[in-house]
Short mmCIF file of C-alpha atoms in Angstrom, two decimals:
data_model
loop_
_atom_site.label_atom_id
_atom_site.label_comp_id
_atom_site.label_asym_id
_atom_site.label_seq_id
_atom_site.Cartn_x
_atom_site.Cartn_y
_atom_site.Cartn_z
CA MET A 1 102.68 102.25 91.28
CA ALA A 2 104.98 104.11 93.31
CA ILE A 3 106.78 103.77 96.59
CA THR A 4 105.98 107.39 97.99
CA ALA A 5 106.67 108.98 101.35
CA ILE A 6 103.37 107.56 102.37
CA GLU A 7 104.33 103.91 101.73
CA TYR A 8 107.81 104.48 103.38
CA ILE A 9 106.22 105.89 106.49
CA LEU A 10 103.67 103.25 106.58
CA PHE A 11 105.79 100.35 106.24
CA ARG A 12 108.62 101.56 108.18
CA GLN A 13 106.23 101.78 111.12
CA MET A 14 105.13 98.37 110.45
CA ARG A 15 108.33 97.12 110.54
CA GLU A 16 109.09 98.94 113.80
CA GLN A 17 106.03 97.37 115.20
CA ASN A 18 107.04 93.87 113.89
CA ALA A 19 103.78 93.77 111.96
CA ILE A 20 105.55 92.77 108.72
CA PRO A 21 105.53 88.91 107.64
CA LEU A 22 109.28 88.73 106.77
CA GLY A 23 110.57 86.25 104.50
CA GLY A 24 107.02 85.74 102.73
CA ASP A 25 105.96 85.74 99.11
CA CYS A 26 104.52 88.87 98.06
CA LEU A 27 102.39 90.01 95.02
CA GLU A 28 102.19 93.54 93.77
CA LEU A 29 99.20 94.67 91.75
CA GLY A 30 100.92 97.29 89.70
CA GLU A 31 104.76 97.20 89.66
CA ALA A 32 106.15 99.86 92.13
CA ASN A 33 108.80 102.19 91.24
CA TRP A 34 110.58 104.80 93.48
CA TYR A 35 108.70 108.04 93.30
CA GLY A 36 111.67 110.14 94.77
CA ASP A 37 110.21 112.14 97.40
CA VAL A 38 112.22 110.29 100.15
CA ALA A 39 115.96 110.82 99.89
CA VAL A 40 117.77 107.77 98.67
CA GLU A 41 120.08 108.71 101.65
CA GLN A 42 117.40 107.90 104.03
CA LEU A 43 117.02 104.36 102.28
CA GLY A 44 120.60 103.84 102.46
CA GLN A 45 120.43 104.41 106.36
CA ASP A 46 117.46 102.31 106.82
CA ILE A 47 119.20 99.22 104.98
CA TYR A 48 121.50 99.13 107.92
CA ARG A 49 118.65 99.18 110.47
CA PHE A 50 116.37 96.96 108.69
CA ALA A 51 117.89 94.73 106.10
CA LYS A 52 119.12 91.22 106.83
CA GLU A 53 122.49 91.53 108.45
CA GLU A 54 124.39 89.43 105.78
CA GLU A 55 122.79 91.53 103.00
CA ARG A 56 123.19 95.09 104.24
CA THR A 57 126.74 95.88 102.74
CA ALA A 58 125.81 94.22 99.41
CA LEU A 59 122.31 96.22 99.36
CA PHE A 60 123.97 99.58 100.21
CA ARG A 61 126.71 99.04 97.52
CA GLN A 62 123.93 98.03 95.16
CA LEU A 63 121.84 101.16 95.79
CA ASP A 64 124.81 103.48 95.36
CA GLU A 65 125.62 101.83 91.94
CA ILE A 66 121.97 102.24 90.85
CA THR A 67 121.86 105.87 91.65
CA GLN A 68 125.41 106.45 90.10
CA ALA A 69 124.52 104.64 87.07
CA LYS A 70 121.19 106.44 86.29
CA ARG A 71 119.73 103.62 83.91
CA PRO A 72 116.39 103.94 82.46
CA GLY A 73 115.00 101.60 84.88
CA MET A 74 116.70 102.75 88.04
CA LEU A 75 113.47 103.70 89.95
CA PHE A 76 112.12 100.09 89.52
CA GLU A 77 115.54 99.05 90.89
CA ILE A 78 115.50 101.34 93.90
CA ALA A 79 112.03 99.98 94.47
CA LYS A 80 113.27 96.44 94.57
CA ILE A 81 115.76 97.40 97.27
CA PHE A 82 113.07 99.11 99.36
CA TRP A 83 111.19 95.77 99.45
CA ARG A 84 114.09 93.82 100.32
CA THR A 85 115.04 96.28 103.10
CA PHE A 86 111.68 96.45 104.80
CA TRP A 87 109.76 93.19 103.85
CA GLN A 88 112.81 90.84 102.84
CA PRO A 89 110.48 88.86 100.60
CA ARG A 90 111.11 85.32 99.67
CA SER A 91 109.81 86.09 96.28
CA MET A 92 108.27 88.89 94.77
CA ARG A 93 106.07 89.00 91.70
CA ALA A 94 104.13 91.89 90.07
CA VAL A 95 101.03 92.15 87.64
CA ASP A 96 101.08 94.98 85.44
CA LEU A 97 100.62 95.60 81.87
CA HIS A 98 102.91 98.56 81.99
CA GLY A 99 105.61 97.41 84.24
CA THR A 100 109.14 95.82 83.60
CA GLU A 101 109.73 92.90 81.54
CA THR A 102 109.60 90.81 84.54
CA ALA A 103 105.93 91.51 85.29
CA LEU A 104 103.10 89.54 84.36
CA LYS A 105 100.99 91.23 81.68
CA LEU A 106 97.46 90.41 82.72
CA ASP A 107 94.30 92.46 82.68
CA LEU A 108 93.02 92.79 86.33
CA ASN A 109 89.46 93.30 84.82
CA PHE A 110 89.30 89.60 84.66
CA PRO A 111 89.96 86.71 86.82
CA ILE A 112 93.73 85.83 86.52
CA GLU A 113 95.54 82.60 87.22
CA LEU A 114 98.66 82.48 89.18
CA PRO A 115 100.72 79.67 90.29
CA GLN A 116 100.44 80.25 93.81
CA ARG A 117 99.17 82.36 96.82
CA TYR A 118 100.93 85.15 98.76
CA ASP A 119 101.71 86.03 102.30
CA ALA A 120 101.11 89.77 101.43
CA VAL A 121 99.40 91.38 98.38
CA PHE A 122 99.63 95.04 97.53
CA ASN A 123 97.18 97.49 95.96
CA LEU A 124 98.98 100.64 96.30
CA GLY A 125 96.89 102.73 93.95
CA THR A 126 96.32 100.25 91.15
CA ALA A 127 92.68 99.28 91.86
CA LYS A 128 91.27 102.89 90.97
CA HIS A 129 92.63 102.18 87.39
CA ILE A 130 90.70 99.02 86.70
CA PHE A 131 87.23 99.46 85.57
CA ASN A 132 85.94 96.17 87.36
CA ILE A 133 87.26 97.14 90.74
CA ALA A 134 85.33 94.28 92.46
CA GLN A 135 87.22 91.71 90.44
CA VAL A 136 90.40 93.19 91.89
CA MET A 137 89.01 92.91 95.24
CA LYS A 138 88.10 89.18 94.65
CA THR A 139 91.42 88.46 92.94
CA ILE A 140 93.36 90.09 96.07
CA HIS A 141 91.45 87.85 98.35
CA ASP A 142 91.69 84.66 96.22
CA TYR A 143 95.55 84.98 95.99
CA THR A 144 96.27 86.10 99.63
CA LEU A 145 97.16 82.92 101.90
CA PRO A 146 94.83 82.52 105.00
CA GLY A 147 96.25 84.83 107.58
CA GLY A 148 98.04 86.90 105.11
CA LEU A 149 98.11 90.63 104.58
CA MET A 150 96.23 92.81 102.01
CA ILE A 151 97.37 96.34 101.74
CA HIS A 152 95.20 99.14 99.96
CA GLY A 153 96.07 102.54 99.16
CA LEU A 154 93.30 104.49 97.26
CA PRO A 155 92.11 107.95 96.81
CA PHE A 156 89.39 109.53 98.87
CA THR A 157 88.77 112.88 97.65
CA GLY A 158 90.33 114.89 94.60
CA TRP A 159 92.91 113.20 92.32
CA PHE A 160 90.66 114.31 89.50
CA ASP A 161 90.85 111.84 86.39
CA HIS A 162 93.55 110.15 88.03
CA GLY A 163 91.54 106.88 87.69
CA PHE A 164 88.04 105.48 87.33
CA TYR A 165 87.31 105.66 91.26
CA ASN A 166 87.77 107.50 94.36
CA VAL A 167 86.49 105.27 97.34
CA GLN A 168 84.41 106.07 100.59
CA PRO A 169 85.62 105.08 104.03
CA THR A 170 82.70 102.65 104.25
CA PHE A 171 84.44 100.66 101.28
CA PHE A 172 86.93 99.00 103.71
CA TRP A 173 84.83 98.75 106.56
CA ASP A 174 82.28 97.02 104.55
CA LEU A 175 84.76 94.74 102.75
CA ALA A 176 86.31 93.79 106.06
CA GLN A 177 83.09 92.97 107.58
CA ALA A 178 81.89 90.83 104.77
CA ASN A 179 85.04 88.61 104.84
CA GLY A 180 85.91 88.62 108.38
CA TYR A 181 89.19 90.70 107.93
CA THR A 182 90.87 92.23 110.71
CA ILE A 183 91.77 95.82 110.15
CA MET A 184 95.39 96.10 111.25
CA ALA A 185 95.44 99.91 110.10
CA TYR A 186 93.26 102.19 108.74
CA LEU A 187 94.59 105.56 107.92
CA TYR A 188 93.13 108.86 106.45
CA VAL A 189 96.16 110.41 104.68
CA GLU A 190 96.87 113.76 102.89
CA TYR A 191 99.90 113.98 100.62
CA ASN A 192 101.03 117.47 100.67
CA PRO A 193 101.75 118.52 103.37
CA LEU A 194 101.90 114.93 104.59
CA LYS A 195 99.12 114.02 107.38
CA PHE A 196 98.07 110.86 108.58
CA VAL A 197 94.93 110.20 110.94
CA GLN A 198 94.37 106.76 112.22
CA LEU A 199 90.72 105.60 111.78
CA TRP A 200 90.01 103.50 114.90
CA LYS A 201 86.36 103.45 114.09
CA ARG A 202 83.60 104.54 111.35
CA GLU A 203 82.78 107.62 113.45
CA ASP A 204 86.36 108.98 113.30
CA ILE A 205 86.13 110.05 109.72
CA LEU A 206 82.82 111.69 110.52
CA GLU A 207 84.35 113.72 113.20
CA LEU A 208 86.76 115.20 110.49
CA ALA A 209 84.16 115.84 108.11
CA THR A 210 81.83 117.86 110.53
CA LYS A 211 85.06 119.73 111.45
CA ASN A 212 85.78 120.54 108.01
CA GLN A 213 89.02 118.62 108.14
CA ILE A 214 88.78 116.73 104.97
CA GLY A 215 91.24 117.80 102.55
CA HIS A 216 90.67 118.37 98.85
CA ASN A 217 93.15 115.56 97.81
CA ALA A 218 93.10 112.93 100.31
CA LEU A 219 93.66 109.07 100.33
CA LEU A 220 92.73 106.16 102.49
CA TYR A 221 95.34 103.40 103.36
CA CYS A 222 94.05 100.07 104.78
CA VAL A 223 96.07 97.11 106.07
CA LEU A 224 93.69 94.08 106.22
CA ARG A 225 94.70 90.40 107.62
CA LYS A 226 92.71 87.61 105.94
CA PRO A 227 91.30 85.05 108.54
CA ALA A 228 93.34 82.07 109.56
CA GLU A 229 90.44 79.78 108.16
CA ASP A 230 90.07 79.97 104.49
CA GLN A 231 86.73 81.14 102.95
CA PRO A 232 85.45 82.17 99.55
CA PHE A 233 85.17 85.88 98.89
CA HIS A 234 82.00 87.70 99.69
CA PHE A 235 80.92 91.10 97.90
CA PRO A 236 79.96 93.46 100.87
CA ILE A 237 76.52 95.37 101.22
CA GLN A 238 76.97 98.92 102.28
CA GLY A 239 77.03 99.27 105.91
CA TYR A 240 73.97 101.67 105.82
CA TYR A 241 71.79 99.12 103.99
CA ALA A 242 73.18 96.12 105.93
CA GLY A 243 72.11 98.13 109.14
CA THR A 244 75.62 97.69 110.75
CA LEU A 245 76.09 101.45 111.43
CA SER A 246 75.67 103.22 114.66
CA GLN A 247 73.01 105.90 115.15
CA GLU A 248 75.80 108.42 114.89
CA ALA A 249 77.03 107.14 111.37
CA VAL A 250 73.22 106.92 110.24
CA GLN A 251 72.69 110.43 110.97
CA ALA A 252 75.92 111.58 109.42
CA TRP A 253 74.96 109.50 106.17
CA LYS A 254 71.95 111.42 106.00
CA ALA A 255 73.48 114.92 107.06
CA LEU A 256 76.94 114.96 105.14
CA ARG A 257 75.45 115.13 101.60
#
């Protein structure tokens, strides 16, 4: 997948809020490359603000060398500098059938075997391409350490034929409720032009809908924290049928068709 301006802004804000577990083990479902809608110069500036002090000069020089050399894999190389700047991972592993030679070539439609669990797992647009999306959610749960972060970015409206699925806002509310996840951030996002709306409760998206403020190509980004106590994955029941919606949300479920 790609590090776009959306991921850049999200993770930069998380870093400013000390919400990133620095120095952890990280797993990408879909190996990220650098999309190019954020100036490399901006990343260069942020290296000197956010990267480890002892690595800043070397990372800046490495970034400059990569952009000057223009190697075929340069976008993956820049993405790795992005991760080192904002997340400072102890290790970074990717699962991607079409990634670089270092990515694990595993089919996420099925259970996979990895040698460890991770402090953060990223699903930045990958799950929509996997037909067995429920298995992807279970895999993310199973390979996230207790207390770890799961970061999702998936389309909500539009993005025609970009993948198998767009997801509804209830997807992450119900996933979190079924598994005891803490929702650290839930964002309605439009890409062009950039627009971020924090969803504090289910009803917030309903307000956007009733005001006709849902864009044609919108996304949902959700940062979830796994409980400190380990537990097996639970497949959610949609909130409407589980009886967990407010009366306002029930009425909107019936009206917004």
